[in-house]
Coordinates of C-alpha atoms in Angstrom, one line a residue:
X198 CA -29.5 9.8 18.2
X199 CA -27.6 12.7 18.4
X200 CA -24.2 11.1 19.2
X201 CA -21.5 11.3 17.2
X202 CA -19.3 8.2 16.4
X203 CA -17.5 9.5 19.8
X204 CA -20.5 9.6 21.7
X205 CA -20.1 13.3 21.8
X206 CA -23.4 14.7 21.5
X207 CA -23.8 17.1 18.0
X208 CA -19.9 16.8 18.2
X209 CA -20.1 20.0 21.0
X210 CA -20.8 22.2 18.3
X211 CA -24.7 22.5 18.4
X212 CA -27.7 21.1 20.6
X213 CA -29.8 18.3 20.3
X214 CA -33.5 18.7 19.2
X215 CA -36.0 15.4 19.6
X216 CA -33.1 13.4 18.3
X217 CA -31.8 16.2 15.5
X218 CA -29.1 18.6 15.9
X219 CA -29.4 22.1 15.4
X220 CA -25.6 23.6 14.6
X221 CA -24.2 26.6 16.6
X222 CA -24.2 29.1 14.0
X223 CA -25.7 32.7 15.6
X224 CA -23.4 34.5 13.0
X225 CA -25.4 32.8 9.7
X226 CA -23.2 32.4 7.8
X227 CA -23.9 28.7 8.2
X228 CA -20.3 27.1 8.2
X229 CA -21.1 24.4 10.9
X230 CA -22.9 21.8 9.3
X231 CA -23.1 18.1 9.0
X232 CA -25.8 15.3 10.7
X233 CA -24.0 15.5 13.9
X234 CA -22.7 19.0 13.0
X235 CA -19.1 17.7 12.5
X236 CA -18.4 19.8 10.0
X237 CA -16.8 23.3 10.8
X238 CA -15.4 25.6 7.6
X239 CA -14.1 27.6 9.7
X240 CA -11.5 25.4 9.7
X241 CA -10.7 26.4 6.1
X242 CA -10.1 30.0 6.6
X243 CA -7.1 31.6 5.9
X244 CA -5.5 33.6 8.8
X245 CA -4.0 36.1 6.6
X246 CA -6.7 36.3 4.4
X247 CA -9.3 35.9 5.7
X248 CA -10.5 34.1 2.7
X249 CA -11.9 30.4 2.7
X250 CA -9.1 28.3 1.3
X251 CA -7.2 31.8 -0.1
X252 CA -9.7 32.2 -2.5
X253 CA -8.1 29.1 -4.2
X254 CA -10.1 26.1 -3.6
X255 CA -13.3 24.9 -2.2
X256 CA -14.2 23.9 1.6
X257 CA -15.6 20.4 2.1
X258 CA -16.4 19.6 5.7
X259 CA -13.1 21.8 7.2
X260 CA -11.3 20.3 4.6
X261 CA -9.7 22.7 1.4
X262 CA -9.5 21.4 -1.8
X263 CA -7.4 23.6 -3.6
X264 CA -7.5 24.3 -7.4
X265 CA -4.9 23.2 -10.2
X266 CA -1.7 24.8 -9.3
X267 CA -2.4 25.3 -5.3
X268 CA -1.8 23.6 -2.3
X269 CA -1.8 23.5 1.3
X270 CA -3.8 22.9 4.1
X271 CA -5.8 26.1 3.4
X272 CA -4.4 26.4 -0.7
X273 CA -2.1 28.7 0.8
X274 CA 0.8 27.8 -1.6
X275 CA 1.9 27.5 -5.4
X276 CA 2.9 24.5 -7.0
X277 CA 6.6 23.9 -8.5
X278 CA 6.4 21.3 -10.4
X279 CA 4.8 21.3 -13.9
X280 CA 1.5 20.2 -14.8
X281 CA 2.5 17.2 -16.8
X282 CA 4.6 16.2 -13.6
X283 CA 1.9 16.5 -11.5
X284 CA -0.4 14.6 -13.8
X285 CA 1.8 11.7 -13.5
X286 CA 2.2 11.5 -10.1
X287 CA -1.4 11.5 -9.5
X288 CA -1.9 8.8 -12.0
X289 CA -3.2 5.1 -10.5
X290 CA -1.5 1.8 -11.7
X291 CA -5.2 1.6 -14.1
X292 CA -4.6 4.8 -15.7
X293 CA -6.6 7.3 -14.6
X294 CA -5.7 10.5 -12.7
X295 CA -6.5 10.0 -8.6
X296 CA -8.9 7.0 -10.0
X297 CA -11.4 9.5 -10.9
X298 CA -12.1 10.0 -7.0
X299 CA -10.0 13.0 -6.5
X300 CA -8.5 16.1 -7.6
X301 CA -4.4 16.5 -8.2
X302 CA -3.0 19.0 -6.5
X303 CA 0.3 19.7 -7.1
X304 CA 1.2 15.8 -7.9
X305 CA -0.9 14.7 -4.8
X306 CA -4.2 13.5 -4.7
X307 CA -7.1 14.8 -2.6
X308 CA -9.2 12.5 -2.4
X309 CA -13.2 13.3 -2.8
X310 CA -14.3 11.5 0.5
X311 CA -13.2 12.7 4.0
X312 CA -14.5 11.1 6.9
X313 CA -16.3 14.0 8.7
X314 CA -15.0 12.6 12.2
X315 CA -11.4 13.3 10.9
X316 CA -10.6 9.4 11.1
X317 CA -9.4 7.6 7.7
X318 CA -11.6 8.6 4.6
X319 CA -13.9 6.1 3.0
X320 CA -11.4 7.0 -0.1
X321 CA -7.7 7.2 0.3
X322 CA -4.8 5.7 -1.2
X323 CA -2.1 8.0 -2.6
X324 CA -4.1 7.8 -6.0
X325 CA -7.4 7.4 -4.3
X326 CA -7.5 3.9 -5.3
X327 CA -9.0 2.4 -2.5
X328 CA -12.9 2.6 -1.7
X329 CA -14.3 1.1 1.3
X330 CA -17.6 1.9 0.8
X331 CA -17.2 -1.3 -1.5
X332 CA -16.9 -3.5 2.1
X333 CA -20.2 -2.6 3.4
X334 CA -23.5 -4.8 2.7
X335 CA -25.4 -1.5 2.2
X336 CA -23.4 1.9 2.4
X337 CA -23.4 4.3 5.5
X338 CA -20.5 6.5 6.3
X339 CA -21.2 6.4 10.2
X340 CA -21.6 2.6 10.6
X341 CA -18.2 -0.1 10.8
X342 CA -20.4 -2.5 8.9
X343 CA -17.5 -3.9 6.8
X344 CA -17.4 -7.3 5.2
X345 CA -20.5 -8.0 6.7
X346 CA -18.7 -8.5 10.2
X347 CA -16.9 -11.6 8.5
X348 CA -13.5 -10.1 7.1
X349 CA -11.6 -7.3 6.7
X350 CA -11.8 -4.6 4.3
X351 CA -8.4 -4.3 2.3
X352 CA -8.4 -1.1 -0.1
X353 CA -11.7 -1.9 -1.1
X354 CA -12.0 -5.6 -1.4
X355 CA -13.1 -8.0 1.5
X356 CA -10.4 -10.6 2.9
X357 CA -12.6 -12.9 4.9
X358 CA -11.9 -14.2 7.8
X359 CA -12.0 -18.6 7.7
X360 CA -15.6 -20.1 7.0
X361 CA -16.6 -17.2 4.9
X362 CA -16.7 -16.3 1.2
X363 CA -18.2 -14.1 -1.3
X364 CA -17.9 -10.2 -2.5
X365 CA -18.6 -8.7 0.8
X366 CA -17.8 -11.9 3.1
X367 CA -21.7 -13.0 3.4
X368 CA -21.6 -16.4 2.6
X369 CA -21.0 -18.7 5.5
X370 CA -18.4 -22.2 4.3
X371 CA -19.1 -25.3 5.6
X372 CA -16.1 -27.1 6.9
X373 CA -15.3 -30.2 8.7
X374 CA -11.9 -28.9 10.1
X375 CA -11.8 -26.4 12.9
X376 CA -10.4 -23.5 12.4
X377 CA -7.0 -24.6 13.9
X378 CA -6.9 -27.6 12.3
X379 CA -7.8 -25.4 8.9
X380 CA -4.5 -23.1 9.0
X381 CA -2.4 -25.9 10.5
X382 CA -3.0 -27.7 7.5
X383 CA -2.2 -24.6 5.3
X384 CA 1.1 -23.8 6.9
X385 CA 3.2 -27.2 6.5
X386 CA 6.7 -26.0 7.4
X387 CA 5.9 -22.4 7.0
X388 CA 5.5 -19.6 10.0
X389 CA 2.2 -18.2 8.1
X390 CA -1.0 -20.1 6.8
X391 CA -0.1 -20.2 2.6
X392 CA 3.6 -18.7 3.4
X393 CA 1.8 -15.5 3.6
X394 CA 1.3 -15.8 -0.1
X395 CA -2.6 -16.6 0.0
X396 CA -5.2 -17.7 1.2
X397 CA -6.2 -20.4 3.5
X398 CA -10.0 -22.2 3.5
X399 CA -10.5 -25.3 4.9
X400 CA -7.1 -26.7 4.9
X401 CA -6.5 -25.7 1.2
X402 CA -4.3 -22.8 0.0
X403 CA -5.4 -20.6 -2.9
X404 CA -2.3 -18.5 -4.1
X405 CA -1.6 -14.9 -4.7
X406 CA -2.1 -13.1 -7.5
X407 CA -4.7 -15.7 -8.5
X408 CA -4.1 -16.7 -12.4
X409 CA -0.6 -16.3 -12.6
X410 CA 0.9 -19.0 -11.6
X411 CA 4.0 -17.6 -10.6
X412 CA 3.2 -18.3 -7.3
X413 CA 2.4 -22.1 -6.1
X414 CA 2.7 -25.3 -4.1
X415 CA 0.8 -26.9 -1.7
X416 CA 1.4 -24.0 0.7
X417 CA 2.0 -21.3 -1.6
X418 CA 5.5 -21.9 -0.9
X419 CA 7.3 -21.5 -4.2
X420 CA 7.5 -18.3 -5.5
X421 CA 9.1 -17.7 -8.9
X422 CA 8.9 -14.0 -8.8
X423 CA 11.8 -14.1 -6.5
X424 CA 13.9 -15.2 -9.7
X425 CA 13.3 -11.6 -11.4
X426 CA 15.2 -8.5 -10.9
X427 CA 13.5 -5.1 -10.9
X428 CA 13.7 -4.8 -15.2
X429 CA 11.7 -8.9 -14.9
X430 CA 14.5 -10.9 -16.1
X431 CA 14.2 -14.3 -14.9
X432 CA 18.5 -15.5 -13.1
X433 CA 20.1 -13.0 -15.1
X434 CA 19.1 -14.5 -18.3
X435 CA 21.4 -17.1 -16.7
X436 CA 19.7 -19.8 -15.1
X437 CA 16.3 -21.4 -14.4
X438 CA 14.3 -21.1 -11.6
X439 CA 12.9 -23.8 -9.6
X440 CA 10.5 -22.9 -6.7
X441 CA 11.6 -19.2 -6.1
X442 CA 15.3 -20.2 -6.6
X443 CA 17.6 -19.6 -9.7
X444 CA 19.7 -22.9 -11.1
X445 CA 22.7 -21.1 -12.4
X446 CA 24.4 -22.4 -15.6
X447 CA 28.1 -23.1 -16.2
X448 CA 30.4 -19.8 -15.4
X449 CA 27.9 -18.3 -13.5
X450 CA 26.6 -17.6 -9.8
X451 CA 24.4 -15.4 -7.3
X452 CA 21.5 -15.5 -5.9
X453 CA 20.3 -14.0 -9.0
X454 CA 22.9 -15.5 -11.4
X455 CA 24.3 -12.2 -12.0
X456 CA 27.8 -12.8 -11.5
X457 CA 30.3 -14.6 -14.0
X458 CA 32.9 -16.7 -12.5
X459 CA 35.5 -15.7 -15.3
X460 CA 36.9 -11.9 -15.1
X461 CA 38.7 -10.0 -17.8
X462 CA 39.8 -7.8 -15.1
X463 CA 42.7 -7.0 -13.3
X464 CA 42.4 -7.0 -9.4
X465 CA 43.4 -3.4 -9.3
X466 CA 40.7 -2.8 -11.9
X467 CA 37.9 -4.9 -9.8
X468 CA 38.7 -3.0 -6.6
X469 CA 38.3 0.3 -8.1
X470 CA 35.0 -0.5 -9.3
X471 CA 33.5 -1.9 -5.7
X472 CA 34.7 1.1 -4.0
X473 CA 31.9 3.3 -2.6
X474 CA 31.7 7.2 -2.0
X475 CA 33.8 6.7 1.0
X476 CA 36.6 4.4 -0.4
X477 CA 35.4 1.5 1.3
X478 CA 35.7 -1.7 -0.4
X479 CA 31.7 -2.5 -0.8
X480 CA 31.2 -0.9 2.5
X481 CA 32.7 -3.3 4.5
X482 CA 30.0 -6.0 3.9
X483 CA 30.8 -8.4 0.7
X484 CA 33.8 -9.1 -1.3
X485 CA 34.9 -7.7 -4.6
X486 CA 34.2 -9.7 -7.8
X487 CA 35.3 -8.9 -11.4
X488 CA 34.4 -5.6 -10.3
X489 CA 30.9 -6.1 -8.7
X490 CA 30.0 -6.0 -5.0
X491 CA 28.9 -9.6 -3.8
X492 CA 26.9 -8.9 -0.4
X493 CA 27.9 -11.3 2.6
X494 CA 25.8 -14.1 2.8
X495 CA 25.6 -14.4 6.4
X496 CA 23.7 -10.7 7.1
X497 CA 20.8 -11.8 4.5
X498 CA 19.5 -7.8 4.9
X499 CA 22.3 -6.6 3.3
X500 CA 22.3 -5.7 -0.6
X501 CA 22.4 -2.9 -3.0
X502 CA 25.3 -2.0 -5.5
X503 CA 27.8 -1.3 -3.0
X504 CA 26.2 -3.3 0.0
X505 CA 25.0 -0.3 1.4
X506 CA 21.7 -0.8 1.8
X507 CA 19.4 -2.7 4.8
X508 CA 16.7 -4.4 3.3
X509 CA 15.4 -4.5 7.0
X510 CA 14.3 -0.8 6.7
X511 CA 11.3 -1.6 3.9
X512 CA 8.2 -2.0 5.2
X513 CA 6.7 -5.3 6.6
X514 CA 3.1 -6.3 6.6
X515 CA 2.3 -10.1 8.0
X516 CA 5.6 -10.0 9.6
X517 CA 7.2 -9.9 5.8
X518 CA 9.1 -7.9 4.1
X519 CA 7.0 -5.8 1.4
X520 CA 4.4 -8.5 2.0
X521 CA 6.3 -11.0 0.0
X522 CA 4.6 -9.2 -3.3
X523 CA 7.4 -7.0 -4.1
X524 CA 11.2 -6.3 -3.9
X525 CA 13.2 -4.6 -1.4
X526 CA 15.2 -2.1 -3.2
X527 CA 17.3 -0.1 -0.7
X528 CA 14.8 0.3 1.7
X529 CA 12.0 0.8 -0.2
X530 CA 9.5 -1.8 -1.7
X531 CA 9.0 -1.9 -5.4
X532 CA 5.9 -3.9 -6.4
X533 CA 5.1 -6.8 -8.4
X534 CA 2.5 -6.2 -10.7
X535 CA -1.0 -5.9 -9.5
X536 CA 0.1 -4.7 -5.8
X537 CA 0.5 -1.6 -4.3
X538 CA 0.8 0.3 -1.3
X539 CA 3.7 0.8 0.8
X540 CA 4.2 -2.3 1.5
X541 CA 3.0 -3.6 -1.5
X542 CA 0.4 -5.3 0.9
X543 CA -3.1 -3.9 -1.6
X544 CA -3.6 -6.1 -4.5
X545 CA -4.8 -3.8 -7.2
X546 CA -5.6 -6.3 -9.6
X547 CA -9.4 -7.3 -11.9
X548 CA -9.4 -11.1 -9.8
X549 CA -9.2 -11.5 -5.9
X550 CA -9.2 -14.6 -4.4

């Protein structure tokens, strides 16, 4: 009873007691703390100082959290940014400032929860918009009891695993397909069950983001987002798109039906305008037309104004790039709405499938 998540017993910081621990603290001043005496404020003292957190913030389990205008691991340094700044970094996709589970600091969120074991916090998220504590049937920081055993706990919300449904995963699904016969079914032609683009139960495919309808087929395989450009204009105002693909009208091409196949310009006059930093005509990569950069066709990972960019380099999640919920814009992901994350791999949105 006295073991820490580790097994260590009262984390070697105090002795055990008929199943209680009883902290090390012969100095009382009472800084070791915490059911398994995890906690050690000690850890927030200043060096220098000598003062807990400088004398600008608060200790919470060996953790500082610094007041308006300070941070640092022990608040030992001065923001230069302005407030407004820092308000706006620290503001999640819903509108309020570190989702009303932190404190900004300097345009970074410290979130209120910090898991005493110094493993990931209950809350986290670089606006503290994830809470996990909303996976587990009934809530205790020092138990894995997430989904209900059945799923797994994504920023909050419960993605359960095949045969399983409901808030927290708790409903078993009765099925007549096994569970390979299930995501065979869902894949078709794709590598993933859905594309990667939803979710598979019993054979059927319900599509992310759920409502929108941006995303469908059979398999989730047509995605119409992939039409829009980072400003959400569908082929360049150009084109329609048909299953995740643009249909370019007359005089114009791209993937994104960006480029006009008539030029006012001379050749002299194009060149000049693909040419990078370097002098390089659209870094080596793509050809020159009517002054824009159109990225070779054959190294799909290439893009960017000047084709200098590796879309390889954003981040995957399911083995896709930016999940498949956002775009890669010169190596980093920029979310469609309602995701989030580094990989836009959260879905912040009211509905989850």
């Amino acid at each position: 009873m006295c073991k820490n998540s580790q097994d260590i017993i009262c984390s070697n910081a105090g002795t055990c007691h008929c199943g209680r621990c009883k902290c090390d603290n012969s100095d009382g001043n009472g800084l070791i703390y915490g059911k398994f005496c995890e906690c050690d404020d000690r850890e927030c003292i200043d060096d220098e100082t000598e003062e807990i957190c400088g004398g600008h913030g608060k200790c919470y389990c060996g953790n500082c959290y610094c007041q308006a205008g300070w941070h640092g691991d022990k608040c030992e340094f001065q923001c230069d940014i302005t407030p407004w700044e820092s308000k706006q970094r620290c503001t999640s996709p819903d509108g309020r400032v570190c989702s009303n589970r932190g404190i900004c600091v300097c345009g970074e969120c410290s979130c209120h929860d910090v898991d005493p074991t110094g493993d990931w916090g209950d809350i986290h998220g670089d606006t503290c918009e994830c809470d996990e504590r909303d996976c587990k049937s009934v809530y205790d920081r020092y138990s894995d009891d997430f989904c209900s055993g059945h799923g797994q706990c994504n920023c909050g919300r419960c993605d359960c695993k095949v045969g399983w449904y409901g808030k927290k995963c708790e409903h078993p699904r009765s099925c007549p397909l096994s569970a390979e016969e299930s995501i065979k079914k869902c894949q078709g032609s794709s590598a993933l069950p859905c594309s990667g683009r939803g979710k598979c139960e019993c054979g059927e495919c319900t599509c992310y983001p759920p409502g929108g309808g941006k995303v469908y087929g059979k398999t989730c395989e047509c995605d119409d987002r992939r039409c829009e450009d980072l400003d959400g204009v569908v082929c360049g105002g150009h084109g329609t798109c048909s299953c995740g693909r643009c249909v370019c009208g007359r005089g114009w091409f791209g993937e994104l039906c960006q480029h006009p196949r008539r030029c006012n310009l001379t050749e002299e006059q194009s060149r000049s305008l693909c040419e990078s930093a370097d002098g390089v005509l659209c870094s080596g990569k793509g050809s020159c037309h009517c002054g824009k950069c159109v990225c070779s066709a054959e190294e799909w990972y290439v893009s960017g104004e000047f084709c200098g960019c590796d879309d390889r380099e954003c981040d995957k999640h399911d083995g896709l790039i930016c999940t498949g919920n956002g775009i890669c814009s010169c190596g980093n992901c920029e979310c469609w709405d309602g995701w989030n994350g580094n990989a836009c791999e959260i879905w912040l949105g009211t509905e989850y499938p």
